[in-house]
Coordinates of C-alpha atoms in Angstrom, one line a residue:
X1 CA 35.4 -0.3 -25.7
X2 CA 34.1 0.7 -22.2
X3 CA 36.8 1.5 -20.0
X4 CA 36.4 -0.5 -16.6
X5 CA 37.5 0.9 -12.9
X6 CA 37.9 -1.5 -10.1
X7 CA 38.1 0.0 -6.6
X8 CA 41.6 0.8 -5.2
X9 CA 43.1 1.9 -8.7
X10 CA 43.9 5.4 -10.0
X11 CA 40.9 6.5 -12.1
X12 CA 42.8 8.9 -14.3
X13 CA 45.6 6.2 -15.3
X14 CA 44.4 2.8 -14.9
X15 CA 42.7 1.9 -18.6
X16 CA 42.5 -2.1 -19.3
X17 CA 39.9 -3.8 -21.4
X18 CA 37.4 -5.5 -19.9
X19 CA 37.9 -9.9 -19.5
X20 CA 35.7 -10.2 -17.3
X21 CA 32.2 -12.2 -18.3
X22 CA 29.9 -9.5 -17.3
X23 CA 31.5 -6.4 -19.2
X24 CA 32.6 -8.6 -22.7
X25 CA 28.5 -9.1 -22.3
X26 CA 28.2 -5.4 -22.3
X27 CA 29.6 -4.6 -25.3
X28 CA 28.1 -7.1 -27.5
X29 CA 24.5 -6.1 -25.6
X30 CA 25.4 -2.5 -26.1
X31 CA 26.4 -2.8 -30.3
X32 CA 23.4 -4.8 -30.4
X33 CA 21.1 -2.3 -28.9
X34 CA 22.3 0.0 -30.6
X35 CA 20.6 -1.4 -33.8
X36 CA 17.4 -1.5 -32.2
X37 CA 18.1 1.8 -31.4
X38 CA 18.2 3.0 -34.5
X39 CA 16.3 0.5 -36.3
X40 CA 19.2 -0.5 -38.4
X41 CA 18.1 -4.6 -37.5
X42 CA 15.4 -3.6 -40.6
X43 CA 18.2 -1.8 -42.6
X44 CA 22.0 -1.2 -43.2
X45 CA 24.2 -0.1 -40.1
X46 CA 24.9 3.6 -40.5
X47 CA 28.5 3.9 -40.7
X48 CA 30.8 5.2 -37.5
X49 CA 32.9 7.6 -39.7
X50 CA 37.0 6.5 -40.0
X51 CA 39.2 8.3 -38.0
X52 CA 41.4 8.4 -40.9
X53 CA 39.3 11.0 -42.1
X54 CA 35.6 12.9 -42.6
X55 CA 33.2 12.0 -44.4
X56 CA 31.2 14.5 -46.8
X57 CA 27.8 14.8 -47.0
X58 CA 27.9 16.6 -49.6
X59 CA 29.6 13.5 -51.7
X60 CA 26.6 11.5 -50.7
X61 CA 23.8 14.7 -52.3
X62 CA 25.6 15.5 -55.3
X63 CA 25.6 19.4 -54.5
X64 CA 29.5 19.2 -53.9
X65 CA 31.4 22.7 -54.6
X66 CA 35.0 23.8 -56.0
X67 CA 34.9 25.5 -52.2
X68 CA 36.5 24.1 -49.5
X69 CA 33.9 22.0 -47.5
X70 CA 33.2 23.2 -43.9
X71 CA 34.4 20.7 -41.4
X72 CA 32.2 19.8 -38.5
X73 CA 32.8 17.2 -35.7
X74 CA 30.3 15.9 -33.8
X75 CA 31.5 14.6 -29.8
X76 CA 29.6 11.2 -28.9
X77 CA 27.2 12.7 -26.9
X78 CA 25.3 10.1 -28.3
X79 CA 26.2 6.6 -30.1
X80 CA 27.9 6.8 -33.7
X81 CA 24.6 5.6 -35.7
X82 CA 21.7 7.5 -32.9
X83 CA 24.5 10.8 -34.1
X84 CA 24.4 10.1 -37.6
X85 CA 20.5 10.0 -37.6
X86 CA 20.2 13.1 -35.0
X87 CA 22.3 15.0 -37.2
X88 CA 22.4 14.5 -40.7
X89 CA 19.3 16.2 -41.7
X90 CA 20.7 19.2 -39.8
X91 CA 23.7 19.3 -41.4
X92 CA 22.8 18.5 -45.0
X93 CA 20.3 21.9 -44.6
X94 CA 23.5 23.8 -43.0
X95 CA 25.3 23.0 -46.4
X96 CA 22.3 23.4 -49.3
X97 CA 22.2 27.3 -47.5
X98 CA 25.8 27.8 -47.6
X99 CA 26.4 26.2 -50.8
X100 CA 29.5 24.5 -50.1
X101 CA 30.1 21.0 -48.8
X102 CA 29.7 19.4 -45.0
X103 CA 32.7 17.2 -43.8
X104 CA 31.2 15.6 -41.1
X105 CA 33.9 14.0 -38.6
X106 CA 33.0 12.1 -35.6
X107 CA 35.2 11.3 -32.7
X108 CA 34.5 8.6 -29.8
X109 CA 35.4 11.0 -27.3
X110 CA 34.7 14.8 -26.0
X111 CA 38.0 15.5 -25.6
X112 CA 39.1 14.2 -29.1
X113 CA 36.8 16.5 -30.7
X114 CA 37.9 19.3 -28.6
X115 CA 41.6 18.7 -29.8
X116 CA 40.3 18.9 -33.9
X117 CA 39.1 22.2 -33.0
X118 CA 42.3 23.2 -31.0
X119 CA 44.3 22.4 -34.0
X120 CA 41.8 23.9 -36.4
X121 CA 41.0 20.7 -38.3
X122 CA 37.8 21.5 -37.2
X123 CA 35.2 24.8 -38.2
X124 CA 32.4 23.6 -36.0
X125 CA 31.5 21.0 -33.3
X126 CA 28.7 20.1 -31.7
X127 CA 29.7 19.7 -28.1
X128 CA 28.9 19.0 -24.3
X129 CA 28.3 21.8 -22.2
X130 CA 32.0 21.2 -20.0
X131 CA 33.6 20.2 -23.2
X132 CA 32.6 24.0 -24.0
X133 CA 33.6 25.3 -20.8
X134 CA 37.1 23.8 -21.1
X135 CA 37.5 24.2 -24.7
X136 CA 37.2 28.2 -24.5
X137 CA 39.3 28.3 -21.5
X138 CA 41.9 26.6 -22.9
X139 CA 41.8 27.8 -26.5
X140 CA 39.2 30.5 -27.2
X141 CA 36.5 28.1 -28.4
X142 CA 33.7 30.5 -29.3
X143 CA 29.8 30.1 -28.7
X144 CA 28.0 29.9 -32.5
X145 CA 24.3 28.8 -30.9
X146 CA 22.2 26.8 -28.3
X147 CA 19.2 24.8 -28.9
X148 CA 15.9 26.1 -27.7
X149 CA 13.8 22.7 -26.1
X150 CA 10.5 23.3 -24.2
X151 CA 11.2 26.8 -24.1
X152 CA 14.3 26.6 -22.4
X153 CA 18.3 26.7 -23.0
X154 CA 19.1 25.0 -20.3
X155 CA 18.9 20.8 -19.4
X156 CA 19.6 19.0 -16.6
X157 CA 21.1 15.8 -15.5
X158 CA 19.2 12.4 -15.2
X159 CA 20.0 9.4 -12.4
X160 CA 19.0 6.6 -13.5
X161 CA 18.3 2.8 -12.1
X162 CA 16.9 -0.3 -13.6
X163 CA 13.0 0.5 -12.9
X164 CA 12.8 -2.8 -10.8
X165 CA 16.1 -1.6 -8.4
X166 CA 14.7 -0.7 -5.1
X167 CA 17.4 1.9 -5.2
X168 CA 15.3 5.5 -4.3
X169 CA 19.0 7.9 -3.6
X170 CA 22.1 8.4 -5.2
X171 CA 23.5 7.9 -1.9
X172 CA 21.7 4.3 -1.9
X173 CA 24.4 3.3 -5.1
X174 CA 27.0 3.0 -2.8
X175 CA 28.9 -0.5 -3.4
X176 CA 27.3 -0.7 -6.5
X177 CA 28.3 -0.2 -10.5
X178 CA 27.7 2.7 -12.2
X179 CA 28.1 3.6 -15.8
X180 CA 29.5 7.3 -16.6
X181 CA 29.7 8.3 -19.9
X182 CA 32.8 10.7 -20.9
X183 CA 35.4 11.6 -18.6
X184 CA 34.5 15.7 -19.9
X185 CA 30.4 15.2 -19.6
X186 CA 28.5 17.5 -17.3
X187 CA 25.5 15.5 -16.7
X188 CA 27.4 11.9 -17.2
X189 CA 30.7 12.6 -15.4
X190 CA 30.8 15.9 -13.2
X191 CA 27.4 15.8 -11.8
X192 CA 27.8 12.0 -10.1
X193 CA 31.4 13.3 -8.9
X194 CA 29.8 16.2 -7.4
X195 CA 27.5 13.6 -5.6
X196 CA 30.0 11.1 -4.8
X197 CA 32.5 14.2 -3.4
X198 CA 29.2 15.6 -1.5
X199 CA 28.9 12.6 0.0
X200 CA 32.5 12.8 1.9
X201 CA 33.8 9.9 -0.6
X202 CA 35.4 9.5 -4.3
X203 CA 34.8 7.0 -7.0
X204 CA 36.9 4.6 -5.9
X205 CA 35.6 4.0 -2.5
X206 CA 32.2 4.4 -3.2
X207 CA 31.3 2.4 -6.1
X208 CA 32.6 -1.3 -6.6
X209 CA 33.2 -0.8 -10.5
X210 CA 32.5 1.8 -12.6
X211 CA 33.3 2.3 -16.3
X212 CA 32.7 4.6 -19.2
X213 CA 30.5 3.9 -22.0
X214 CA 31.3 7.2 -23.9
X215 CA 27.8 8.0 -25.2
X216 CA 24.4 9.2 -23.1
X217 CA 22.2 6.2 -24.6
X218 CA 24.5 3.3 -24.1
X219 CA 24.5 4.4 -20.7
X220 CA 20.7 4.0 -20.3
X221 CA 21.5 0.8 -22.4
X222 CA 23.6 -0.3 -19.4
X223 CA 21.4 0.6 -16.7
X224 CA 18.4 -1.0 -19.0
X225 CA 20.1 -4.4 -19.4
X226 CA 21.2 -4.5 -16.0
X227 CA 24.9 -4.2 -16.3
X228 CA 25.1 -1.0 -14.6
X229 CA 22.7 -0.3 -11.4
X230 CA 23.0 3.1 -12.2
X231 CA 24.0 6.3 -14.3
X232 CA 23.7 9.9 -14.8
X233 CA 22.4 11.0 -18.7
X234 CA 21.5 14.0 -20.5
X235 CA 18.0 15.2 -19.9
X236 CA 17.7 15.9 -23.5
X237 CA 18.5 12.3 -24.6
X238 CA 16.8 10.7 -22.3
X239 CA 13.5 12.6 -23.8
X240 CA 14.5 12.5 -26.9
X241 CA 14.2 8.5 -26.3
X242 CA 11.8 8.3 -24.5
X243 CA 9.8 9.8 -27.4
X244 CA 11.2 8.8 -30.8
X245 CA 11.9 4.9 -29.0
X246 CA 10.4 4.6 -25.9
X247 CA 11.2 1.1 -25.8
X248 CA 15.3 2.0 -24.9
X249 CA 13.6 3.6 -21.7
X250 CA 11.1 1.7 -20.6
X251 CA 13.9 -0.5 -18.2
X252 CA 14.9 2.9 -16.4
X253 CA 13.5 5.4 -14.1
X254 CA 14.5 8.5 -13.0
X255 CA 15.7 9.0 -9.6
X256 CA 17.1 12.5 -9.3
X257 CA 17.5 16.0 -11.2
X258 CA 19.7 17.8 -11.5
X259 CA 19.9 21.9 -11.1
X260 CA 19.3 23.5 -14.6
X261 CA 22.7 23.7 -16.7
X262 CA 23.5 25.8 -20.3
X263 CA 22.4 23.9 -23.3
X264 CA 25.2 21.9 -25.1
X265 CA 26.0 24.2 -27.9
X266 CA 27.2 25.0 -31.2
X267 CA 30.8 26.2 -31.3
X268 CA 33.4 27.4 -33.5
X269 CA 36.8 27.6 -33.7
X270 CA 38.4 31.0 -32.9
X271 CA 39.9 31.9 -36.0
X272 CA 37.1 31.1 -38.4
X273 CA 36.5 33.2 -41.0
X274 CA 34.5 36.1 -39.1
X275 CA 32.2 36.1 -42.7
X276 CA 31.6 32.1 -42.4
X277 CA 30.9 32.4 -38.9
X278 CA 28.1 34.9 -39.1
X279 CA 26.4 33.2 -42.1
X280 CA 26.5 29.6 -40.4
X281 CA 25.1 31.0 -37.4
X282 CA 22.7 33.1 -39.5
X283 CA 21.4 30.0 -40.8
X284 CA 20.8 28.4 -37.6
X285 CA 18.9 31.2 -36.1
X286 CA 16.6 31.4 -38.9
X287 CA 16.5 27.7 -39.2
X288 CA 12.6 27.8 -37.6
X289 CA 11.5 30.5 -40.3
X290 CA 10.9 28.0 -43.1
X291 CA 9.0 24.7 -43.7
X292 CA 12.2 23.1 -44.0
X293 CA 13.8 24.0 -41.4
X294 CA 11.1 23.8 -39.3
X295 CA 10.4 20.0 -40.2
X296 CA 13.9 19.1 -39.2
X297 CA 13.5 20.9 -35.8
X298 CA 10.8 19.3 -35.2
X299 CA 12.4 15.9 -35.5
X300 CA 15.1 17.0 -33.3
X301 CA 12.7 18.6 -30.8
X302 CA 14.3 21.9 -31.0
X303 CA 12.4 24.6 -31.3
X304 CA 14.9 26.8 -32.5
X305 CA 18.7 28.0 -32.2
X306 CA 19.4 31.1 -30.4
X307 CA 22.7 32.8 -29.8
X308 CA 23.8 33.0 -25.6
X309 CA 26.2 34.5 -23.4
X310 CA 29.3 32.9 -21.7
X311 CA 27.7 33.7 -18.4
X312 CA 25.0 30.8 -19.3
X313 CA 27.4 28.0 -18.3
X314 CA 28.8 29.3 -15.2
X315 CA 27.2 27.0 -14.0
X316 CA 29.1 24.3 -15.6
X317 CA 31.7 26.0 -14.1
X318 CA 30.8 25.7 -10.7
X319 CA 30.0 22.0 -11.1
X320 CA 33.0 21.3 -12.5
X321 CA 34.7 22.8 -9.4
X322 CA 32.6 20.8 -7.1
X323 CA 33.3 17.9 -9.1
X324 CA 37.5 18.3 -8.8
X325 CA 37.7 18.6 -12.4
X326 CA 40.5 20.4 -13.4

């Protein structure tokens, strides 16, 4: 459920659920969109995996092992289903060239994820670029691979308004409602505090509601349907809609870029096996060298996975700092 913020209250403790008319139509509009999304209204819903446990894709191919599957948690950088279907071919090639099962585990939030990997219940996670930078600060979360898109490992955050807003300036959303995405997401969270901070103000004061939506496309859902005048997304799922369903953007428009950021990357836990760890990351870096792997790339519009340095998301870093993140 999107978590609401009225002006005047604490944003880090004030959490209610949303009564009000407008926002219980945003999460029926925004679980309905997300259908269309993935065209699941011609098809069964892909399922949001129980929090009681993973799920294994291996189960689902038959190639299950006597070895212990490899865990791998996936933060909502995007919706449960649009994750499923970003990820599964990915992940069902990760386990055919290990030879041992995938568990994959989603979690509704950034900082959930971060914790299964803290607590080793976790191998690997796909996460956001601050999730990264606060996971390997805390706990020694280690760098495995970034994607390579249009050449580059780096993205950038979106702004976003309804394409019929007259709003031109970030500074031009002031008094309105703006929808963030996680509380740990570079380009959803810290880059419109940096803004907001920049501008001599803080959330509170300078937008008359905001609330969280926990996933890159609902947020463009929001801003699409006109429950939010405006939000901050990932550059890379913005243009990954904008190609594979350019209908889910067609309401929006871009109003300002951000400075270039490190690609969200593949991580592992600290203590994985040092043997695993090179042969999953093996895997991904040769991932463009056959037809297979290519194809699956392709869908994703990577290019190809490449390892980086620490140094990339500095950064990250520095936003976060600007932001008044911890």
């Amino acid at each position: 459920m999107a978590r609401t913020k009225e002006r005047g209250q604490t944003p880090k403790t004030t959490r209610f659920r949303v009564c009000q008319r407008k926002f219980a139509l945003l999460a029926l509009l925004l679980l309905l969109s997300s259908f269309l999304l993935t065209a699941c209204s011609q098809g069964p819903a892909l399922p949001w995996v129980s929090l009681q446990g993973p799920m294994s894709i291996a189960s689902r191919t038959g190639k299950a092992t006597r070895q212990d599957p490899v865990r791998v948690v996936l933060a909502s950088i995007t919706s449960p289903q649009e994750s499923r279907v970003y990820y599964d071919a990915m992940l069902n090639y990760l386990g055919r060239q290990l030879g041992r099962p995938i568990d994959i585990i989603q979690r509704k939030t950034y900082a959930e994820a971060n914790d299964l990997v803290r607590a080793g219940s976790a191998d690997v996670a796909f996460v956001c670029t601050y999730a990264y930078v606060a996971g390997h600060a805390e706990f020694g979360m280690e760098l495995l691979a970034a994607p390579v898109i249009h050449g580059q490992t780096t993205y950038h955050a979106d702004v976003i308004v309804n394409k019929n807003s007259s709003i031109t300036s970030f500074s031009q959303l002031r008094g309105k409602v703006f929808a963030f995405t996680d509380p740990m997401s570079n380009t959803g969270t810290m880059y419109p505090l940096s803004l907001v901070k920049a501008l001599g103000s803080t959330p509170d004061e300078f937008f008359a509601k905001y609330f969280y939506t926990y996933s890159h496309d609902y947020a463009i859902l929001a801003v699409a349907d006109g429950l939010a005048d405006g939000a901050s997304v990932d550059s890379t799922v913005y243009d990954y809609l904008r190609s594979s369903s350019p209908a889910s953007v067609a309401k929006v428009r871009v109003i300002r870029v951000s400075p270039p950021y490190g690609m969200p990357p593949i991580v592992v836990r600290a203590d994985l096996d040092p043997q695993l760890k090179k042969k999953i990351q093996m895997i991904l870096l040769r991932m463009n060298e056959n037809s297979s792997g290519r194809k699956i790339l392709a869908k994703l519009h990577i290019q190809r996975f490449v390892t980086v340095k620490d140094s990339l998301y500095d950064s990250v870093r520095a936003l976060a700092k600007a932001a008044g993140a911890p």
